Short mmCIF file of C-alpha atoms and ligand atoms in Angstrom, two decimals:
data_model
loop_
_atom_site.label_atom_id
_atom_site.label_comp_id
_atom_site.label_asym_id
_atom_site.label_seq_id
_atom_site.Cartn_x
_atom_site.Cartn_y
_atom_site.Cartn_z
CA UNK Y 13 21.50 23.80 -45.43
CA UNK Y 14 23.61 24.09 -42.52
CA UNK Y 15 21.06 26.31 -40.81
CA UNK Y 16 18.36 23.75 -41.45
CA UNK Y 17 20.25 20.17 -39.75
CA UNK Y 18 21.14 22.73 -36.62
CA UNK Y 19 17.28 23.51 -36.46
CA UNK Y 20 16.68 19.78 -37.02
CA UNK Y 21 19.54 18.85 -34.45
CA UNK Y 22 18.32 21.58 -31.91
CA UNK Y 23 14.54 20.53 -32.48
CA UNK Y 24 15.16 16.81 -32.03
CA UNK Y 25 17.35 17.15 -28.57
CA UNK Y 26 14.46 19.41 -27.24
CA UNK Y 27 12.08 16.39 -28.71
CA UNK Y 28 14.21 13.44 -27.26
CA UNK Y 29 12.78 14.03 -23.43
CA UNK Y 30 9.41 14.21 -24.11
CA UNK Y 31 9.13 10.98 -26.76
CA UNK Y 32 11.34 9.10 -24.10
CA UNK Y 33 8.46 10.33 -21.52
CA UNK Y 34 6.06 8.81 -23.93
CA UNK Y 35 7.83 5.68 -24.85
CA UNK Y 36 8.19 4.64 -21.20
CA UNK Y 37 4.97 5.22 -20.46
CA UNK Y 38 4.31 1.91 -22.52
CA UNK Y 39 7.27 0.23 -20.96
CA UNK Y 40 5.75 0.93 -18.06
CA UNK Y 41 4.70 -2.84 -17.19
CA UNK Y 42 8.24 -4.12 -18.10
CA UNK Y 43 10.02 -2.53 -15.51
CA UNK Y 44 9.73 -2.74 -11.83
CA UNK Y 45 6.41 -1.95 -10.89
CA UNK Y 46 6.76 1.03 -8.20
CA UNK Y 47 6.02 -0.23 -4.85
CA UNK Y 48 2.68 1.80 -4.66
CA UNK Y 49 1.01 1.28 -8.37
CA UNK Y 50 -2.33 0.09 -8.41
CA UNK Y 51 -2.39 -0.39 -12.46
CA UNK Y 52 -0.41 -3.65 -12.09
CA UNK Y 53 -2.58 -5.51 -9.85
CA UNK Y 54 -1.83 -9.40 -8.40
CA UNK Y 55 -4.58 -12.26 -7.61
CA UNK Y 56 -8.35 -12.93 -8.22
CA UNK Y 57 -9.35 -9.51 -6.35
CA UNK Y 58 -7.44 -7.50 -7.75
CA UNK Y 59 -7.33 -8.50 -11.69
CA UNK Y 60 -11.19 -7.69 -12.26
CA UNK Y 61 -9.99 -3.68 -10.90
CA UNK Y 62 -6.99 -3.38 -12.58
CA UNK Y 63 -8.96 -4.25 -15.95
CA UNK Y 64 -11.44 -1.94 -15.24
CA UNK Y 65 -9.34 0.88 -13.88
CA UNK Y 66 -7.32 0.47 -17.67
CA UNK Y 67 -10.29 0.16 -19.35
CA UNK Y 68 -12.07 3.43 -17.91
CA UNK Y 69 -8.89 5.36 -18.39
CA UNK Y 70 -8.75 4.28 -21.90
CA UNK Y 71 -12.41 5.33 -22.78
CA UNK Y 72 -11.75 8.41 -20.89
CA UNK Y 73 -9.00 9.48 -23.20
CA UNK Y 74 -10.59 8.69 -25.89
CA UNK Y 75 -13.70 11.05 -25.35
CA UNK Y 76 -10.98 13.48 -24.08
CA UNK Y 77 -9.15 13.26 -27.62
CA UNK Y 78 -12.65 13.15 -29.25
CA UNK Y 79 -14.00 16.27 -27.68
CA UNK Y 80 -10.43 18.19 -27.71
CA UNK Y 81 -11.10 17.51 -31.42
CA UNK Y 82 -14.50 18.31 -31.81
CA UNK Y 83 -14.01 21.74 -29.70
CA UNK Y 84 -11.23 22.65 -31.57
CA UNK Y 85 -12.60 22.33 -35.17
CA UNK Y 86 -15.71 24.06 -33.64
CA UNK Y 87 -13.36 27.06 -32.89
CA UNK Y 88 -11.72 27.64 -36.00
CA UNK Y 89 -14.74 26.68 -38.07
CA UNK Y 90 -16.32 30.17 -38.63
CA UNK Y 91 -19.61 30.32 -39.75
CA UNK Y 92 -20.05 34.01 -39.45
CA UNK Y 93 -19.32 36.21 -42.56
CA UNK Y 94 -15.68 37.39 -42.19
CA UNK Y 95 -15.02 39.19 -39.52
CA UNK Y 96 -18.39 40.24 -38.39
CA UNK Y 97 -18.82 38.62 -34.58
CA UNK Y 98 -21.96 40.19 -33.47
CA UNK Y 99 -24.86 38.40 -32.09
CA UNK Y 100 -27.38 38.62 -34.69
CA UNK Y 101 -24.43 37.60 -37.54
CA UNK Y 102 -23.24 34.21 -35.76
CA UNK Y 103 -26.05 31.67 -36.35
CA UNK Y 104 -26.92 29.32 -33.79
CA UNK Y 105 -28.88 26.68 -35.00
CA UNK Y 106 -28.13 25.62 -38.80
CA UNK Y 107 -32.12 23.69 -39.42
CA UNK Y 108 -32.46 20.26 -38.15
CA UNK Y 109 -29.06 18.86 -38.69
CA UNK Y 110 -27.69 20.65 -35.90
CA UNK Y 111 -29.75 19.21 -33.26
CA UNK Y 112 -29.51 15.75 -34.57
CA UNK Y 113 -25.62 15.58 -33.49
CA UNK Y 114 -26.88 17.48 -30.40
CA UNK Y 115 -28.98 13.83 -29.83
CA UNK Y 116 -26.31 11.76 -31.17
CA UNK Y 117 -23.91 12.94 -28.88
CA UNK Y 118 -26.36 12.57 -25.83
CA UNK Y 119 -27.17 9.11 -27.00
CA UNK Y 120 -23.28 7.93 -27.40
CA UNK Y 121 -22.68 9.67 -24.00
CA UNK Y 122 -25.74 7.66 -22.19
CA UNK Y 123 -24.05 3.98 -23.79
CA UNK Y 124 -20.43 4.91 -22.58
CA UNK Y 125 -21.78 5.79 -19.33
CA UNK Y 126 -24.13 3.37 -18.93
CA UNK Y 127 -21.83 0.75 -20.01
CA UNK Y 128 -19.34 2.03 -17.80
CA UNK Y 129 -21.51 1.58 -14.72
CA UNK Y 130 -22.44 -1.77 -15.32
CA UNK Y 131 -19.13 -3.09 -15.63
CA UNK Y 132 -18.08 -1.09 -12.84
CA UNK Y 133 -20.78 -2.36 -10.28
CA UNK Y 134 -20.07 -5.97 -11.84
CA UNK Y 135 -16.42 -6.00 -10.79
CA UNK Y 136 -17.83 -4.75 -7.28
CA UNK Y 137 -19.95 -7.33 -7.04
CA UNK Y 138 -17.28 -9.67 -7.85
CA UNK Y 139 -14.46 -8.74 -5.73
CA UNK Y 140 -16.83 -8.11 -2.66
CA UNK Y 141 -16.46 -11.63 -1.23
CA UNK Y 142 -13.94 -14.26 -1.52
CA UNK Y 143 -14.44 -17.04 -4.05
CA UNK Y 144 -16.94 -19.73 -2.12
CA UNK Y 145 -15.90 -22.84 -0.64
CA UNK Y 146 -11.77 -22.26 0.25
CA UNK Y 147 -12.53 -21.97 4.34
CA UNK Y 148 -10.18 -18.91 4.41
CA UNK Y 149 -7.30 -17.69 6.82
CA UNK Y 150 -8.35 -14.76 9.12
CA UNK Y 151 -6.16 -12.13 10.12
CA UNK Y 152 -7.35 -9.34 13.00
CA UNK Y 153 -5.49 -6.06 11.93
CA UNK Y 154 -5.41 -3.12 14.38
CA UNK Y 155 -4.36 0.09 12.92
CA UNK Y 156 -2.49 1.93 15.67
CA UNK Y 157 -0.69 5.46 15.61
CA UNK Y 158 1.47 4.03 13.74
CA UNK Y 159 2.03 0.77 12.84
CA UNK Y 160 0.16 -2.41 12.71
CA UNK Y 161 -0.99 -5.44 14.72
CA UNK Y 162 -2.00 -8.44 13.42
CA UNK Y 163 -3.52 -11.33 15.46
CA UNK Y 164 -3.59 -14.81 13.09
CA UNK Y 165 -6.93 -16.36 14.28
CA UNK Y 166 -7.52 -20.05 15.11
CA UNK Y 167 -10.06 -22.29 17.08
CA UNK Y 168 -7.13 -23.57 18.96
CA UNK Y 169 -5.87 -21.02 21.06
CA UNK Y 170 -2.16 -21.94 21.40
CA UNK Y 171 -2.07 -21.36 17.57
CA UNK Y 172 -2.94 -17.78 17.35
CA UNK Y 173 -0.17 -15.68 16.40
CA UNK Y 174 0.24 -11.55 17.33
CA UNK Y 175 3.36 -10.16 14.71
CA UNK Y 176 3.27 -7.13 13.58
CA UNK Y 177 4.15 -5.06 10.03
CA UNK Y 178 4.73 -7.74 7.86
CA UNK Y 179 2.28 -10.48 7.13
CA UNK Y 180 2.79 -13.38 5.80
CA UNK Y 181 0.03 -14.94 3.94
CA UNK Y 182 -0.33 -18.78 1.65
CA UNK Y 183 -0.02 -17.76 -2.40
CA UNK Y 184 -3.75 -18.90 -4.11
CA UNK Y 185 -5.70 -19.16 -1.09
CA UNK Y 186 -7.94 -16.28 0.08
CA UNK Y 187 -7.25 -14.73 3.44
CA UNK Y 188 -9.52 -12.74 5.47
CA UNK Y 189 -8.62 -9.45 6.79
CA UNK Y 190 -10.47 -8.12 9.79
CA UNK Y 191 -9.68 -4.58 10.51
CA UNK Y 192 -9.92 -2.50 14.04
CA UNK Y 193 -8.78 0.55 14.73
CA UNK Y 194 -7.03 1.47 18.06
CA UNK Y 195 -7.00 4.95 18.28
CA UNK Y 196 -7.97 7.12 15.48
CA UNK Y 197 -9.14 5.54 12.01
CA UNK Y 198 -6.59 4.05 9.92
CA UNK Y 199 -6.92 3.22 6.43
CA UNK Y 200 -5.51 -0.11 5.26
CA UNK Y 201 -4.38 -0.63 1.62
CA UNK Y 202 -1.86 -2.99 0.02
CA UNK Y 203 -2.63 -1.48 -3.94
CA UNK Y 204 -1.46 -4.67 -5.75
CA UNK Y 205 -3.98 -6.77 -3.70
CA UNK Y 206 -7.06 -5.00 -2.62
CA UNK Y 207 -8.48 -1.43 -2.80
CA UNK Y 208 -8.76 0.49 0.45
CA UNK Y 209 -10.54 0.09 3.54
CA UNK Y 210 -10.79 1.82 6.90
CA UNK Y 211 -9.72 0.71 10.40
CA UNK Y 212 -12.39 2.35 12.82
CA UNK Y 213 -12.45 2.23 16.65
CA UNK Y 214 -14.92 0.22 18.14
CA UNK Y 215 -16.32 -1.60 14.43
CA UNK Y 216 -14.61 -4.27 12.75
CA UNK Y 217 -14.54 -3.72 9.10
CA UNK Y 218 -13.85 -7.17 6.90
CA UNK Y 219 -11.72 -7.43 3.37
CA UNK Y 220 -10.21 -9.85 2.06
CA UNK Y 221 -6.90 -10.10 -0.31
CA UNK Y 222 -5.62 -13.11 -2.44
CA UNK Y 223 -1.83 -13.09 -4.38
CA UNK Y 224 -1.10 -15.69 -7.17
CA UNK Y 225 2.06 -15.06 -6.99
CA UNK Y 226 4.90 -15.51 -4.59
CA UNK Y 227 6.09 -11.69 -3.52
CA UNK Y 228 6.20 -9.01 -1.23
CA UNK Y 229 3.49 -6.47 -1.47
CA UNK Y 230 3.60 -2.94 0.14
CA UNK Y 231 0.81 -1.38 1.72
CA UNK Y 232 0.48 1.61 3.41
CA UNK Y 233 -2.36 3.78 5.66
CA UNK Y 234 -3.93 6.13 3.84
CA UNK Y 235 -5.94 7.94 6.04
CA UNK Y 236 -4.51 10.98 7.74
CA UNK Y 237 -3.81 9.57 11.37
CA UNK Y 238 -1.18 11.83 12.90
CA UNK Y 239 2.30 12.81 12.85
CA UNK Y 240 3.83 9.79 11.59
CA UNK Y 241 1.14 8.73 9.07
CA UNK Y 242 3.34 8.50 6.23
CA UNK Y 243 5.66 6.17 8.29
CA UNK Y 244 2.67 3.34 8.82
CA UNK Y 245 3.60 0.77 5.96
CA UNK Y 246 3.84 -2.56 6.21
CA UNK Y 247 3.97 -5.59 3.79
CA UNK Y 248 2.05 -8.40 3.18
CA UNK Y 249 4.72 -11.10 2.13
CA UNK Y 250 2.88 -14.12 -0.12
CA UNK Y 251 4.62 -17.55 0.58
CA UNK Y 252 4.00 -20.75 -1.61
CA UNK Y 253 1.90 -23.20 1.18
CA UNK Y 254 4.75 -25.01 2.62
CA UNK Y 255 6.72 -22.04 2.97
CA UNK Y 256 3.67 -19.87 4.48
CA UNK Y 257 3.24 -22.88 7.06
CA UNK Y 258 6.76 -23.24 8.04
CA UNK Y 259 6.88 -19.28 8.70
CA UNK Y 260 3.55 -20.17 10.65
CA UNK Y 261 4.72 -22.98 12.95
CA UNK Y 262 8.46 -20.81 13.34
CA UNK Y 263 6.45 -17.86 14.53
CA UNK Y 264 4.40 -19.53 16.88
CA UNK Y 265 7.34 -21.09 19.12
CA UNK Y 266 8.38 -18.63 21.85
CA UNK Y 267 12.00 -17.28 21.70
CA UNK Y 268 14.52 -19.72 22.16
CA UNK Y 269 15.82 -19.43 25.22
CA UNK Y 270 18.77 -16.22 26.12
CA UNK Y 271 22.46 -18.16 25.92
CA UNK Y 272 24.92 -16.99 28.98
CA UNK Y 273 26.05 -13.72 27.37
CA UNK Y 274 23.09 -12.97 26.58
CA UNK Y 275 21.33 -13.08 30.08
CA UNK Y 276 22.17 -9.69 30.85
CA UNK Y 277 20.68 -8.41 27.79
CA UNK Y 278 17.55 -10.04 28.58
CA UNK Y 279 17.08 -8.69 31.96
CA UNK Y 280 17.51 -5.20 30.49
CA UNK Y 281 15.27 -5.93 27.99
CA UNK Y 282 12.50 -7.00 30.37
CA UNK Y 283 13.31 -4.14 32.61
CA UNK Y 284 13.32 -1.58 30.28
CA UNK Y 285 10.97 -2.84 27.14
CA UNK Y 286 8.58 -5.53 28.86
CA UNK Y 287 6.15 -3.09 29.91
CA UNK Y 288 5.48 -2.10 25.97
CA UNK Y 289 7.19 -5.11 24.44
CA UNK Y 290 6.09 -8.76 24.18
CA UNK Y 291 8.81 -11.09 23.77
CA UNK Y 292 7.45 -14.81 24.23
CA UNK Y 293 8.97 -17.22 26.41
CA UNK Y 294 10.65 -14.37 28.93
CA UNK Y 295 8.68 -11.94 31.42
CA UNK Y 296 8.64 -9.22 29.02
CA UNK Y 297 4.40 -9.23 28.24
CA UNK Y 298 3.28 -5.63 27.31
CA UNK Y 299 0.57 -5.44 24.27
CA UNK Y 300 0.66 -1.83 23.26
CA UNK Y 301 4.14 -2.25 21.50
CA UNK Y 302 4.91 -4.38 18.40
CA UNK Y 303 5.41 -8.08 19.36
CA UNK Y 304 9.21 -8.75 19.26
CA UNK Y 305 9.77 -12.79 19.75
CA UNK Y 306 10.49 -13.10 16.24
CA UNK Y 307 11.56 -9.48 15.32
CA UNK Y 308 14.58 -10.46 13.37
CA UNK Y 309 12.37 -11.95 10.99
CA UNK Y 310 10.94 -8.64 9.84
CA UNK Y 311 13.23 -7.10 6.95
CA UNK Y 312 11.85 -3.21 8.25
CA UNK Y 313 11.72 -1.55 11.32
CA UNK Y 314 9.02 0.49 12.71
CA UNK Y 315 6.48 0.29 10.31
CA UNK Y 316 8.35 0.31 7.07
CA UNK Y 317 10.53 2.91 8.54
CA UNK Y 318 14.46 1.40 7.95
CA UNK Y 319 15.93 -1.45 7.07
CA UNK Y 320 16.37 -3.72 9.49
CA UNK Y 321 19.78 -3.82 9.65
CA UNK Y 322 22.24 -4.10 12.97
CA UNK Y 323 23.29 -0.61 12.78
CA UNK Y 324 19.17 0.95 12.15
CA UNK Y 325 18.38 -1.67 15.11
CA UNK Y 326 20.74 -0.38 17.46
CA UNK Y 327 19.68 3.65 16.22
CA UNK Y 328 16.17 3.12 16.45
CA UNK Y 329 16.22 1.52 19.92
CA UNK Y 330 19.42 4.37 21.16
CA UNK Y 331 16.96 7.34 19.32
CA UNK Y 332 13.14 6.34 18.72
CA UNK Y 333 11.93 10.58 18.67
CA UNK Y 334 14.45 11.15 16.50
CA UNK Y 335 14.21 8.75 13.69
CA UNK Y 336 10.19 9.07 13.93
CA UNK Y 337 9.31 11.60 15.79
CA UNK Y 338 6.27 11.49 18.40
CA UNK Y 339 5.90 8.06 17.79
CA UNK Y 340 4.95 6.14 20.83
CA UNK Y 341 8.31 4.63 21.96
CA UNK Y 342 10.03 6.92 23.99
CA UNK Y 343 13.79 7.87 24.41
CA UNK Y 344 15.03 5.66 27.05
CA UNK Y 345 18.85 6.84 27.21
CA UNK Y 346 20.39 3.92 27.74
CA UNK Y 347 24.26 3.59 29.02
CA UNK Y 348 26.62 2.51 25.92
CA UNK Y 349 27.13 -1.02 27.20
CA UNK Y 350 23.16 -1.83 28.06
CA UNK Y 351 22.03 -0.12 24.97
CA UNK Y 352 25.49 -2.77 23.22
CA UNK Y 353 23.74 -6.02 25.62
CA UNK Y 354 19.84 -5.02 24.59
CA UNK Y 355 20.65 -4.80 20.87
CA UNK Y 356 23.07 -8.10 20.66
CA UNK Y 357 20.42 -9.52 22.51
CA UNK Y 358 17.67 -8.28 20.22
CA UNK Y 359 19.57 -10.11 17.44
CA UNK Y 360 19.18 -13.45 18.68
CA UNK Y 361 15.53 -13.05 18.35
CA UNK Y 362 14.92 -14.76 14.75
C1 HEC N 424 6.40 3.07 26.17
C2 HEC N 424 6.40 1.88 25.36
C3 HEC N 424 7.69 1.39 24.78
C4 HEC N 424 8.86 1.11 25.44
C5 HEC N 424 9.19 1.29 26.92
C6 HEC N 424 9.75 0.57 24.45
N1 HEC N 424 9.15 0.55 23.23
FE1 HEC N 424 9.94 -0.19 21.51
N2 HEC N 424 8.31 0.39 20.49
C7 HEC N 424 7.19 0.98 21.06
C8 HEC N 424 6.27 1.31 20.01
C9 HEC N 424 4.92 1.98 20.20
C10 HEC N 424 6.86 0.90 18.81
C11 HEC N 424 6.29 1.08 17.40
C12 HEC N 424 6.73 2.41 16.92
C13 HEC N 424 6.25 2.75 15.55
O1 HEC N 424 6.58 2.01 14.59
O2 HEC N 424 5.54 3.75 15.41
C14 HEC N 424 8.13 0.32 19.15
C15 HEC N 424 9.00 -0.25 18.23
C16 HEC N 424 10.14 -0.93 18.57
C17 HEC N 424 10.95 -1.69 17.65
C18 HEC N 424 10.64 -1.89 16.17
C19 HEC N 424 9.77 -3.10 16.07
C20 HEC N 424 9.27 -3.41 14.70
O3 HEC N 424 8.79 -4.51 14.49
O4 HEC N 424 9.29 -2.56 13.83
C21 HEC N 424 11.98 -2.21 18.35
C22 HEC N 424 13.09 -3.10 17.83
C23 HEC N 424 11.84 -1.74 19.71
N3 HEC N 424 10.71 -0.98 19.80
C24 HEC N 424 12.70 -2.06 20.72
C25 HEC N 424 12.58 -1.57 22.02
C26 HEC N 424 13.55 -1.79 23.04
C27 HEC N 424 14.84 -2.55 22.89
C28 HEC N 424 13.09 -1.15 24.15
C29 HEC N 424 13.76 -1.04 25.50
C30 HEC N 424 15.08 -0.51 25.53
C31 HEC N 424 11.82 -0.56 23.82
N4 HEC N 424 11.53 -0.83 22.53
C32 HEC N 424 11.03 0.15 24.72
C33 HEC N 424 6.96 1.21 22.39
C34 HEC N 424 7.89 1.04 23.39
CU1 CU N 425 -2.48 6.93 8.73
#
């Protein structure tokens, strides 16, 4: 008896794991989505995939379990007389019968497949464009080793913003993505909006992405571009309307102008940054660096790299090669106090 609820006990702690593996597999949707899952999807674009990315898994486990089945009763189902396995004694065709499931399968196979495709080239053909009439925000995306540009388009000149990393778009209103690449192809893909498409040199490549719902998405490159591939995120942060067009207009002013202390810290800045760094509203005007006018704004640094927190600010711009190496900012070995005055002044830029 004894023997028996220690087998039991011993059986069910070895069992525990695996049916808590199972169970959260269904819980799955409760929890936190991770930041990279593409079977929770958000927004017209990309509900149709989601269902149909379920739906095909589904239907492929069920012909998986079907055929596991089906094999498996086919290999302990011995027609043969006992024991005797050569060729003449195992019999291959049993009359007609035989080659009617042979068509019954085929036929079954052909619908799921066929059905299958359809739906699949009907979600294409839905998500390809954005829904008609909404005249939609465009946003000029240039992959670069390794992080992103973005240039908000308008007619109006003064109102076209460059930011960089994190992207704020309006919740329920399409937005147009225009992608460029700047030096080797990129790959831009935000899973829980819209599926993945490249950033080429010298073509523009258009998608477009819609969320429903207030949040910050991920997104990532995910096309082999170099060293620091893996450190090219960025987010794509949905705002309600008013919020997305406060964020706008707050983005658009130049940097508010460097208080006493501060001068110092500027003048480095320009010195030392200007020639990569744009910081609007001072001299500093290079374009091959993330924009920095509003760089307080931005809850990561370098591409999705750290936090942006005082102390990552101040080790990022002290140590660039060492906190992503090869990446295109170099070590600038600043004294102590200048790299103290860039940083504090840094901070001012919200
Ligand atoms: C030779 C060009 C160059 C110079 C000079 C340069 N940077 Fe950079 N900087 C870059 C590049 C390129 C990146 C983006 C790196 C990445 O994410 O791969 C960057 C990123 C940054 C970031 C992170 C921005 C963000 O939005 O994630 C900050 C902050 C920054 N630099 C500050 C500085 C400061 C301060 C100086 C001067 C002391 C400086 N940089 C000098 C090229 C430069
Ligand atoms: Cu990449």
């Amino acid at each position: 008896m004894n023997a028996i609820n220690r087998d039991t006990r011993r059986a069910s702690r070895a069992l525990a794991p695996l049916a808590f593996g199972i169970l959260s597999l269904f819980a799955l949707p409760a929890r936190a989505a991770p930041p990279l899952t593409y079977m929770i999807g958000d927004g017209p674009k990309a509900y149709p995939v989601v269902s149909l990315t379920w739906g095909l898994l589904i239907i492929s486990l069920i012909v998986i379990t079907i055929m596991t089945v089906l094999v498996c009763l086919g290999a302990v189902h011995r027609r043969s007389p006992r024991g005797d396995l050569s060729i003449e004694a195992v019999p291959l065709l049993h009359g007609g019968a035989g080659l009617r499931w042979v068509g019954f399968g085929v036929v079954i196979t052909g619908i799921v497949l066929f059905g299958s495709l359809i739906w699949t080239m009907a979600v294409l053909a839905r998500v390809s464009n954005p829904p008609a009439g909404k005249s939609p925000l465009t946003i000029e995306i240039t992959g670069q080793q390794w992080w992103w540009k973005a240039r908000y388009l308008s007619a109006d000149p003064s109102k076209v913003l460059t930011t960089a990393d994190e992207f704020h778009i309006p919740v329920g209103q399409p937005v147009r993505v225009k992608l460029i690449g700047a030096d080797v192809i990129h790959n831009f893909w935000v899973p829980a909006l819209t599926g993945k498409m490249q950033a080429i040199p010298g073509k523009i490549n258009e998608t477009w992405l819609e969320a429903s719902k207030p949040g910050r998405y991920r997104g990532q490159c995910t096309e082999y571009c170099g060293w620091q591939h893996a450190h090219m995120a960025f987010f794509v942060v949905a705002d309600p309307p008013d919020v997305f067009q406060a964020w706008l207009t707050k983005q658009l002013e130049p940097a508010a102008p460097a208080s006493a202390q501060d001068q110092h810290g500027q003048q480095l800045f320009q010195q030392h940054c200007g020639l990569c760094h744009t910081v609007r509203g001072t001299l500093a005007g290079g374009t091959v660096a993330p924009d920095l006018t509003h760089v307080m704004s931005r809850e990561t640094l370098a591409a999705g790299t750290l936090p942006n927190t005082p102390g990552n600010l101040v080790g990022w711009v002290a140590n660039p090669q060492s906190i992503k190496p090869g990446n295109n900012m170099p070590d600038l070995f600043l004294s102590g106090p200048d790299l103290t005055d860039i940083t504090t002044y840094l901070r001012t830029l919200k």
